[in-house]
Short mmCIF file of N, CA and C in Angstrom, two decimals:
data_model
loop_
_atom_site.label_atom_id
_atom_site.label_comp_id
_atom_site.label_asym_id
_atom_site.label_seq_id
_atom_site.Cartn_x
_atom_site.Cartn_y
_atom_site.Cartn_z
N UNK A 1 -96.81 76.62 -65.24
CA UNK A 1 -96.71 76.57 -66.68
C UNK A 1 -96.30 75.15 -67.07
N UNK A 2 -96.56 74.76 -67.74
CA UNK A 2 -96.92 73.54 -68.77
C UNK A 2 -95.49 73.20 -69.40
N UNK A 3 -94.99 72.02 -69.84
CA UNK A 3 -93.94 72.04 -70.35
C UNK A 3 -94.72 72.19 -72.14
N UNK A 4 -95.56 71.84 -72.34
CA UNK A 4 -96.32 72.21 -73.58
C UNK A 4 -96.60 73.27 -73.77
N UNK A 5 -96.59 74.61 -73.00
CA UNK A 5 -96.89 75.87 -73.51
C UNK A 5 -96.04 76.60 -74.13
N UNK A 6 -96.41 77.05 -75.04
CA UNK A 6 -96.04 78.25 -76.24
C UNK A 6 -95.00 79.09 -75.38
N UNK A 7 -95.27 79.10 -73.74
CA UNK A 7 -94.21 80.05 -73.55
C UNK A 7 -92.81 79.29 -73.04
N UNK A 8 -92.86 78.04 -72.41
CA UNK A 8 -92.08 77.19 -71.65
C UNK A 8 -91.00 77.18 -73.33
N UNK A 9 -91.44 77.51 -74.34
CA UNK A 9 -91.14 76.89 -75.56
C UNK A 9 -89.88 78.39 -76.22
N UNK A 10 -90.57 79.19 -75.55
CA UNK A 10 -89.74 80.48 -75.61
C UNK A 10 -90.14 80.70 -74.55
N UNK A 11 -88.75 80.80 -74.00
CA UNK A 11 -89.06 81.76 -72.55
C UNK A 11 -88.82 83.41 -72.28
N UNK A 12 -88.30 83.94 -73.68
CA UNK A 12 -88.25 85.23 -73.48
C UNK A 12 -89.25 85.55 -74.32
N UNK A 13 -90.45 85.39 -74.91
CA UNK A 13 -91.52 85.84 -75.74
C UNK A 13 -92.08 86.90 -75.26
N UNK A 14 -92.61 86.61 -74.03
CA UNK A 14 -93.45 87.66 -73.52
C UNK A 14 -93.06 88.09 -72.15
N UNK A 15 -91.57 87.80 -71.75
CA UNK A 15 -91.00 88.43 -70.38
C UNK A 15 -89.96 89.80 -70.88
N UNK A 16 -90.39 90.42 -71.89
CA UNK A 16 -89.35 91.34 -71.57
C UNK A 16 -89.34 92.21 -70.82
N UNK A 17 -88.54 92.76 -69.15
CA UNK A 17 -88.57 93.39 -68.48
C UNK A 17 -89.01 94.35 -68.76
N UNK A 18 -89.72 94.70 -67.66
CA UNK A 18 -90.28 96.65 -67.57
C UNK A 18 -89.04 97.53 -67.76
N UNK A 19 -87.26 96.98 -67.23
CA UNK A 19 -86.58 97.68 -67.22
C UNK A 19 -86.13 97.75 -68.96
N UNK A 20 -85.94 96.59 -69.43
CA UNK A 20 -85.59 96.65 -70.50
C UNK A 20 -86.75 97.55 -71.56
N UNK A 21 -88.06 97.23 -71.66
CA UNK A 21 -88.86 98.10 -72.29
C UNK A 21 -88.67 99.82 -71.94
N UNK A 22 -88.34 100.03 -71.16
CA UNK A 22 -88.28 101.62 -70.61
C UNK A 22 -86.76 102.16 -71.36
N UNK A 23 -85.71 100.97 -71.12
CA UNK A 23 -84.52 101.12 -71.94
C UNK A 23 -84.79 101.71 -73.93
N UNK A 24 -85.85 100.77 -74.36
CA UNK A 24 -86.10 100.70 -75.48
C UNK A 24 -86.64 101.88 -75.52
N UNK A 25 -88.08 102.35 -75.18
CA UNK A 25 -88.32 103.56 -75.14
C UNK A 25 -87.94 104.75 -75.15
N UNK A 26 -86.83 104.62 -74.07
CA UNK A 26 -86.03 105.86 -74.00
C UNK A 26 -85.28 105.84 -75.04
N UNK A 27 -84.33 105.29 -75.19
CA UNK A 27 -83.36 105.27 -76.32
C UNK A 27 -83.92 105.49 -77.76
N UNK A 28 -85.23 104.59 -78.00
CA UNK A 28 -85.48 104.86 -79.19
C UNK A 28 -86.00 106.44 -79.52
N UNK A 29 -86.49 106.89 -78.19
CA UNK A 29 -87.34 108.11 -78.68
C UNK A 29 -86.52 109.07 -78.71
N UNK A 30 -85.57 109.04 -78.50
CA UNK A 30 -84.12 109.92 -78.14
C UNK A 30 -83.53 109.71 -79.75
N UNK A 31 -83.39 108.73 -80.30
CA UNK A 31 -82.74 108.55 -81.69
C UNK A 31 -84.12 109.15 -82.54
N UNK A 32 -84.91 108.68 -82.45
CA UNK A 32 -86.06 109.27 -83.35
C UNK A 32 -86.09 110.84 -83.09
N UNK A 33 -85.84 111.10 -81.83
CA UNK A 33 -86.27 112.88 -81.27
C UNK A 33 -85.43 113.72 -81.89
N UNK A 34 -84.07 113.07 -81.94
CA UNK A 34 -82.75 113.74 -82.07
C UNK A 34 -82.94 114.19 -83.90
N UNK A 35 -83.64 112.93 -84.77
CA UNK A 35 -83.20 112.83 -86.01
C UNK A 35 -84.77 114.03 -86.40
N UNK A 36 -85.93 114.34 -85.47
CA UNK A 36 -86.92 114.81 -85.91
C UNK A 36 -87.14 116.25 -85.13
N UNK A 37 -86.10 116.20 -84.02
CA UNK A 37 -85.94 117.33 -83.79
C UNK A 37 -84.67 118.34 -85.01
N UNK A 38 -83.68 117.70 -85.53
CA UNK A 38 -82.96 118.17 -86.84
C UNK A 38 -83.96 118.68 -87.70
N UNK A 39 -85.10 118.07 -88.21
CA UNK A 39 -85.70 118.49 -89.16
C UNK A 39 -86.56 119.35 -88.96
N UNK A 40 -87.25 119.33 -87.77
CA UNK A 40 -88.29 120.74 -86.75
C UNK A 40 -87.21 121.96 -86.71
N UNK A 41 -85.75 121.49 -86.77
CA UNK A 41 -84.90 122.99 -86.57
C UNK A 41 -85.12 123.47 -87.98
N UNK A 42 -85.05 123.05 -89.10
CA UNK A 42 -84.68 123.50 -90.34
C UNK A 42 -86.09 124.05 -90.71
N UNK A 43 -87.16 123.58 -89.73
CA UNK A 43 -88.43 124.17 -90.67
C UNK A 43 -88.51 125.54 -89.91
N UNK A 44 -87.79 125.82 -88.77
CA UNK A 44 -88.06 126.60 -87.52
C UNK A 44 -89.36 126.66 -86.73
N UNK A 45 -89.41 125.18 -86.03
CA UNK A 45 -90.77 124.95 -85.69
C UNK A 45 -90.93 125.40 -84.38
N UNK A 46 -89.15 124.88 -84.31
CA UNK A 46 -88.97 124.58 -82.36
C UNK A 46 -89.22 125.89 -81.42
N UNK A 47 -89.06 127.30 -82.20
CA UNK A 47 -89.70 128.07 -81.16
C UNK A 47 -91.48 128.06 -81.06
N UNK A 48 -92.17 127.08 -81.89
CA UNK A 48 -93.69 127.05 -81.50
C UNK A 48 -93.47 126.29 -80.74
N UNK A 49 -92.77 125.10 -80.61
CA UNK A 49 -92.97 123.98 -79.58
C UNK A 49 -92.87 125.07 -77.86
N UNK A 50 -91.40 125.43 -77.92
CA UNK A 50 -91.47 126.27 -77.04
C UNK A 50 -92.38 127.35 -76.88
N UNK A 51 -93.48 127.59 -77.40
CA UNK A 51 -94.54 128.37 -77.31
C UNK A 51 -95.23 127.68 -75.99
N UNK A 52 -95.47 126.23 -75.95
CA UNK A 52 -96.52 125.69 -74.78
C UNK A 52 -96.24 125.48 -74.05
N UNK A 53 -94.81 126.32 -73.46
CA UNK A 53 -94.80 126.79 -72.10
C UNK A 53 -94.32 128.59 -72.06
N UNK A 54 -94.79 129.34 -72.71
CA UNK A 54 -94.37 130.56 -72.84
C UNK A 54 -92.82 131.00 -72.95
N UNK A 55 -92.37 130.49 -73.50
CA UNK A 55 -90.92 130.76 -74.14
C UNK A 55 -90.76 130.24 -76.29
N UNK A 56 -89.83 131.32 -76.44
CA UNK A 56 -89.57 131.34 -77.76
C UNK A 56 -88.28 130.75 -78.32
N UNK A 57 -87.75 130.25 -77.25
CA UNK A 57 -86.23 130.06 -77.38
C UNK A 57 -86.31 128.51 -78.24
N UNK A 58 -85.53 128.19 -79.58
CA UNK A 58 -85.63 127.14 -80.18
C UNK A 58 -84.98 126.07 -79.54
N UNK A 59 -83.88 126.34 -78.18
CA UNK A 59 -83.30 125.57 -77.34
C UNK A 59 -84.26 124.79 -76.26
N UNK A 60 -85.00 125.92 -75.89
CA UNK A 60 -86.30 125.51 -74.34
C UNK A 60 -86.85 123.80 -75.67
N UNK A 61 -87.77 124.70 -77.16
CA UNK A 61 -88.53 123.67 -78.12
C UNK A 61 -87.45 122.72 -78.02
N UNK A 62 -86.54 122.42 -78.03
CA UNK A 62 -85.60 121.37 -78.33
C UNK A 62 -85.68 120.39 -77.10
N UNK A 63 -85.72 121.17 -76.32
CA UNK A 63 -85.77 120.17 -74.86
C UNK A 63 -87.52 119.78 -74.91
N UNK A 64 -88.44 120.67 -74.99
CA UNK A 64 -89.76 120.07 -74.70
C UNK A 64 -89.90 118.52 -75.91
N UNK A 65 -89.20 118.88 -76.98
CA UNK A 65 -89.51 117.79 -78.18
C UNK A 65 -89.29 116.82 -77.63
N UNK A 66 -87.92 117.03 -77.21
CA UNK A 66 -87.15 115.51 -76.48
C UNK A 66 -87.54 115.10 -75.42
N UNK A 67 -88.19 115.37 -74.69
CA UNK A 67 -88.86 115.02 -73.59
C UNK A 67 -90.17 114.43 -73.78
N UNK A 68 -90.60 114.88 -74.81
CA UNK A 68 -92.09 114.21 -75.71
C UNK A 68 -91.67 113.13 -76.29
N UNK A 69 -90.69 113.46 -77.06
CA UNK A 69 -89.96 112.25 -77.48
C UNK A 69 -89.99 110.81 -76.88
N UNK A 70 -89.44 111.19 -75.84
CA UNK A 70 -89.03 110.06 -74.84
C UNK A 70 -90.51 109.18 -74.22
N UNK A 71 -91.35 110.44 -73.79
CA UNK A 71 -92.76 109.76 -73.36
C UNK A 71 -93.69 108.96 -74.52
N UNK A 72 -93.47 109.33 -75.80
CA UNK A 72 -94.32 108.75 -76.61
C UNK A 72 -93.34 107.53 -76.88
N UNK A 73 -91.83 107.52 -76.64
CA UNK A 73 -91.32 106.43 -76.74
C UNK A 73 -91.70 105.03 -76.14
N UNK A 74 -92.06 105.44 -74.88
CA UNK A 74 -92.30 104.51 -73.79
C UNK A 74 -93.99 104.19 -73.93
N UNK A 75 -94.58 105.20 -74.37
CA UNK A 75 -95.99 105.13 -74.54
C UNK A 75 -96.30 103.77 -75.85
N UNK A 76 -95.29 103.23 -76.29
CA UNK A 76 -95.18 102.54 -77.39
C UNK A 76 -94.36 100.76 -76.88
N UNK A 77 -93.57 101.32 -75.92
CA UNK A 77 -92.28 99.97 -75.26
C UNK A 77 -92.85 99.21 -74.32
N UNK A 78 -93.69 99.99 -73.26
CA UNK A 78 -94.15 99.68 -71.90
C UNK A 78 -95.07 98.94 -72.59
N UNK A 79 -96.40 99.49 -72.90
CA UNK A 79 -97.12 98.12 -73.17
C UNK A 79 -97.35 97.07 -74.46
N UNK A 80 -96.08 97.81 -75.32
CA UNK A 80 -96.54 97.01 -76.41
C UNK A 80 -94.80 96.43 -76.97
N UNK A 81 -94.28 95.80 -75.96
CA UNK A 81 -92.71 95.41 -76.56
C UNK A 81 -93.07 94.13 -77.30
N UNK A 82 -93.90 92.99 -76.84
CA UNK A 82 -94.46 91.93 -77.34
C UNK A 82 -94.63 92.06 -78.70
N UNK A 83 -95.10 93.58 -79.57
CA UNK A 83 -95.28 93.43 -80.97
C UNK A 83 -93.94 93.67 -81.61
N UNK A 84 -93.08 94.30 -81.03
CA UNK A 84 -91.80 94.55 -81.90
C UNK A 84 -91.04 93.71 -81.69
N UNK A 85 -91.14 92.27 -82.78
CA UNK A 85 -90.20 91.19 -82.72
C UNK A 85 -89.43 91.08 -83.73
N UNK A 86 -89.54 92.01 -85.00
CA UNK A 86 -88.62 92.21 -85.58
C UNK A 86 -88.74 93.49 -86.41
N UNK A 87 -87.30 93.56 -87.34
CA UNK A 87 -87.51 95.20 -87.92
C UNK A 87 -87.83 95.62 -88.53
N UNK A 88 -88.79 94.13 -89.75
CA UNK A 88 -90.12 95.00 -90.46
C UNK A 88 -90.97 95.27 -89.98
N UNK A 89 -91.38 94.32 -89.12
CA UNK A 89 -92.83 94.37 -87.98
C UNK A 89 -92.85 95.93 -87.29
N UNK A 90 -91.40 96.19 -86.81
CA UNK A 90 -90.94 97.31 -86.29
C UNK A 90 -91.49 98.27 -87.03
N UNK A 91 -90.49 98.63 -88.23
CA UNK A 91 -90.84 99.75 -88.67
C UNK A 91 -92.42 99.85 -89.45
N UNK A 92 -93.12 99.09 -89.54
CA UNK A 92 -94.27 99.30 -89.85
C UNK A 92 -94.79 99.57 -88.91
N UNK A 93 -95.55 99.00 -87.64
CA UNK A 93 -95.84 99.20 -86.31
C UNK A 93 -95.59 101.33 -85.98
N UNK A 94 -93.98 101.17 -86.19
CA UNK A 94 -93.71 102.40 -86.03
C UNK A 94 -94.41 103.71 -86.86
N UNK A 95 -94.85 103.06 -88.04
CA UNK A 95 -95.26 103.98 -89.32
C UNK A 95 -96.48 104.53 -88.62
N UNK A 96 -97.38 103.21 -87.96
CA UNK A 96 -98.64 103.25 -87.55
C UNK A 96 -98.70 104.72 -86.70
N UNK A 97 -97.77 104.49 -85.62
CA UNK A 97 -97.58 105.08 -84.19
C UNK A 97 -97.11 106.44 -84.45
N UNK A 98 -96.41 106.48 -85.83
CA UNK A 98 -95.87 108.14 -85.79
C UNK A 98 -96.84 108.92 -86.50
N UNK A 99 -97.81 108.18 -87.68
CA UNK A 99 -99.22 108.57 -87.99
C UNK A 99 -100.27 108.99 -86.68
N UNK A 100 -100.21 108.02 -86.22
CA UNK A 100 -101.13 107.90 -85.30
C UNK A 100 -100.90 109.56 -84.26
N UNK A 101 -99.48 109.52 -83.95
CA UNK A 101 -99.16 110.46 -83.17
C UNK A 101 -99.07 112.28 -83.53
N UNK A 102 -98.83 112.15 -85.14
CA UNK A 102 -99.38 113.16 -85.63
C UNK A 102 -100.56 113.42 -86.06
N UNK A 103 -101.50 113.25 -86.25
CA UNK A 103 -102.75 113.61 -85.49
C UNK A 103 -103.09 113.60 -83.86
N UNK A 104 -102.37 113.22 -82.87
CA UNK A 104 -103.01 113.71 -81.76
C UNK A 104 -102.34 114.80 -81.39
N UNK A 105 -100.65 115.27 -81.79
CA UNK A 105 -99.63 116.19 -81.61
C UNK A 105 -99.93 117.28 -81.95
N UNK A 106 -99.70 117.28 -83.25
CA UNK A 106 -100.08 118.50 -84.19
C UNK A 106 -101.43 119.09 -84.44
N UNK A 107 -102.00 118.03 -84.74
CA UNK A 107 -103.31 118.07 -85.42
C UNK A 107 -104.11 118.60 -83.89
N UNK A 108 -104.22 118.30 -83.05
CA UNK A 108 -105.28 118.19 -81.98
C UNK A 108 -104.76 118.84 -80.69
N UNK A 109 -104.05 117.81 -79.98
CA UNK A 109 -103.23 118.52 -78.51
C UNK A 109 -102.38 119.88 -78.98
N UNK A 110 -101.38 120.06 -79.67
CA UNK A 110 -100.52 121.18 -79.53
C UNK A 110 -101.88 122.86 -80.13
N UNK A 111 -102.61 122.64 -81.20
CA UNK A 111 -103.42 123.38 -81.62
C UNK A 111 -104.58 124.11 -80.31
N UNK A 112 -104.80 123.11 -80.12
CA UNK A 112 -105.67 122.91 -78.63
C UNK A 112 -105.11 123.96 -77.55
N UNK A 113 -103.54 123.18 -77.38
CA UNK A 113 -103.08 123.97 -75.94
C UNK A 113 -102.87 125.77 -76.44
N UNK A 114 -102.71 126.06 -77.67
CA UNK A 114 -102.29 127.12 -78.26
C UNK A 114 -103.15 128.32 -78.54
N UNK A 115 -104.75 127.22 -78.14
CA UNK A 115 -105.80 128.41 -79.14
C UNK A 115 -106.12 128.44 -80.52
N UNK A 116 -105.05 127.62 -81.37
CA UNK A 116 -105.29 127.75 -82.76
C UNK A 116 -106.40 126.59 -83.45
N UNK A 117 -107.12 126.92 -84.62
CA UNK A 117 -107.89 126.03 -85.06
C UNK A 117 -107.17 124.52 -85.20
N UNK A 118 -107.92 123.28 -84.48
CA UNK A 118 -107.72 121.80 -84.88
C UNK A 118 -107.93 121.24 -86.11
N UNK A 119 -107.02 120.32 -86.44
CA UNK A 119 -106.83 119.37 -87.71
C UNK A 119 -106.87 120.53 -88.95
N UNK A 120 -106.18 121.29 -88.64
CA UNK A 120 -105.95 122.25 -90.00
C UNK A 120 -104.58 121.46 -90.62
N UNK A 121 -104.90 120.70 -92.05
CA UNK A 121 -104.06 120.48 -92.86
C UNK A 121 -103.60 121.55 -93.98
N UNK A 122 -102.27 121.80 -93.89
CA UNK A 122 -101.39 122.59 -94.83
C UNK A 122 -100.24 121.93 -95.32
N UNK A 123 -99.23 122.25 -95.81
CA UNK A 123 -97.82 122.34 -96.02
C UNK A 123 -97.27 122.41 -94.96
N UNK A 124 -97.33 122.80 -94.12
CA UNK A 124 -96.67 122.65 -92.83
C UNK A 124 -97.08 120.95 -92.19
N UNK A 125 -98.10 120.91 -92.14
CA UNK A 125 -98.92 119.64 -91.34
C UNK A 125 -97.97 118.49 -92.02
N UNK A 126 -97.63 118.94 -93.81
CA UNK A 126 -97.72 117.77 -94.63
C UNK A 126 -95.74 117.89 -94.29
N UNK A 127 -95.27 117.94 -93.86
CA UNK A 127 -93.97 118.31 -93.39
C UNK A 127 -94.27 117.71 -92.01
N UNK A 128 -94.94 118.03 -91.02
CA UNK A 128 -95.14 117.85 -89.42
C UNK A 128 -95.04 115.83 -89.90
N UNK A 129 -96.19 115.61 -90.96
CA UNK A 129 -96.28 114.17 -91.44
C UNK A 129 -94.96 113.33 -91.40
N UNK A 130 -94.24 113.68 -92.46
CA UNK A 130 -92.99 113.13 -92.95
C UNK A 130 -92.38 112.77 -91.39
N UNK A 131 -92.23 114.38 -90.80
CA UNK A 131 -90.98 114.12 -89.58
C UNK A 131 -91.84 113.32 -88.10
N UNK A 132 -93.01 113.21 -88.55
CA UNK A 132 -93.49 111.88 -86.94
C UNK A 132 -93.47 110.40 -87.88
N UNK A 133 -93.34 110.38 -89.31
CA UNK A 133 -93.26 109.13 -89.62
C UNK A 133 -91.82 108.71 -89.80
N UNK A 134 -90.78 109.40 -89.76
CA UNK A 134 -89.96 109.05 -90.06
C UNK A 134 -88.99 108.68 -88.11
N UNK A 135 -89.60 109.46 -87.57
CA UNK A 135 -89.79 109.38 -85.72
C UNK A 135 -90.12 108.13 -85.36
N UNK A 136 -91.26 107.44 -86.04
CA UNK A 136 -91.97 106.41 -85.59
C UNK A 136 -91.01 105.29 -86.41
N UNK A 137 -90.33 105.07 -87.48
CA UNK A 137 -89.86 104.21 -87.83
C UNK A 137 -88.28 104.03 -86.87
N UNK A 138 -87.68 105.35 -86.64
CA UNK A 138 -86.19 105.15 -86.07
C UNK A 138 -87.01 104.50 -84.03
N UNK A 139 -87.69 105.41 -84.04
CA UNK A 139 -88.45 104.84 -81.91
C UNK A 139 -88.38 103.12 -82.80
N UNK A 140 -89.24 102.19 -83.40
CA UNK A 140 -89.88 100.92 -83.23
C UNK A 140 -88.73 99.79 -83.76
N UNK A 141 -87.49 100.55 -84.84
CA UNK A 141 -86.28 100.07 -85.20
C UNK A 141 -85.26 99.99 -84.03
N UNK A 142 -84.99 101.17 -83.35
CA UNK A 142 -84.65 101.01 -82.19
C UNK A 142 -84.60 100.52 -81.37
N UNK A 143 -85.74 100.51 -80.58
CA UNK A 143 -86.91 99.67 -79.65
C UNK A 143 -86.33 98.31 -79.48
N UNK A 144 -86.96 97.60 -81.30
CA UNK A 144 -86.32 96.43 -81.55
C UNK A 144 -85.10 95.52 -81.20
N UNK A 145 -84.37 96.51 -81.66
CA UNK A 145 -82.53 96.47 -81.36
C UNK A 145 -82.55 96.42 -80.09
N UNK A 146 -82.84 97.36 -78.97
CA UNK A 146 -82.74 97.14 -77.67
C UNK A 146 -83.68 96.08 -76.84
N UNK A 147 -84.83 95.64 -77.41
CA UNK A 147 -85.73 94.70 -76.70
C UNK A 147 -84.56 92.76 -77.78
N UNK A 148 -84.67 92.80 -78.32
CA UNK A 148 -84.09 91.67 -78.87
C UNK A 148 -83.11 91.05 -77.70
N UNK A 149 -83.04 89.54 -77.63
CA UNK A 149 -82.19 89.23 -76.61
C UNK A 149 -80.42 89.22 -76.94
N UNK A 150 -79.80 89.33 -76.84
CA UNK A 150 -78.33 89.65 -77.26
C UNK A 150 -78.27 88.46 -77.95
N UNK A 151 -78.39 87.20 -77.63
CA UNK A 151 -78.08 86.14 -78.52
C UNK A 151 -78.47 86.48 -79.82
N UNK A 152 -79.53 87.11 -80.31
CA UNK A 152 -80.06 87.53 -81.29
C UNK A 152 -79.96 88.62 -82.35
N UNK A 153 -79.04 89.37 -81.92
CA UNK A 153 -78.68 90.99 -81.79
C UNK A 153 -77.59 90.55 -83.61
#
């Protein structure tokens, strides 16, 4: 590397560890899971979640959320920490990703694994909306906070 390159110039631009991105991931999808699993309890969603593994228990849904949680966290940290350099970028980015993710969640995969008709929009869906966008802003705010270098924090 070049003493003229863009990266010699920042050297943490584009090295943020795999460990640290997996940190971000996790954590963020855990704060996002925690704040969107609250709102899946109040609609009483979490015993469908627990439906896609044959249990009804809103505790089993609570654990499958958070565990989804966590993977779509990382599905977002691992290869894309480079875009979350700050916490508007963040939470927009995030807006994208929790849109994005409700349509493949709700709308498609969970309908799918269940038997029930795909991309059926209701009142429910338009509720499912709110709580993956509001998921996707706390995961990419998060994220942020934990990928940022401490000098910066």
């Amino acid at each position: 590397m070049s003493a003229t390159s863009p990266v010699a110039h920042q050297p943490h631009a584009f090295t943020h560890h795999l460990g640290r991105r997996i940190s971000a991931g996790t954590i963020g999808g855990i704060a996002g899971g925690l704040v969107f699993g609250v709102l899946m309890a109040m609609m009483g969603m979490l015993p469908m979640i627990a439906s896609m593994v044959g249990s009804d228990s809103a505790l089993v849904g609570f654990g499958i959320h958070l565990v989804i949680s966590v993977l779509i966290g990382l599905g977002l940290t691992v290869p894309f920490a480079g875009l979350l350099k700050s916490y508007g970028r963040g939470a927009l980015i995030g807006l994208a990703y929790g849109a994005l993710w409700w349509v493949l969640g709700p709308l498609l995969i969970m309908p799918t694994m269940l038997g029930m008709p795909v991309f059926m929009i209701d009142a429910t869906a338009g509720w499912s909306l709110m709580g993956h966008l509001v998921y996707g802003i706390i995961l990419a705010v998060v994220a942020v906070r934990v990928l940022k270098p401490a000098h910066e924090r």
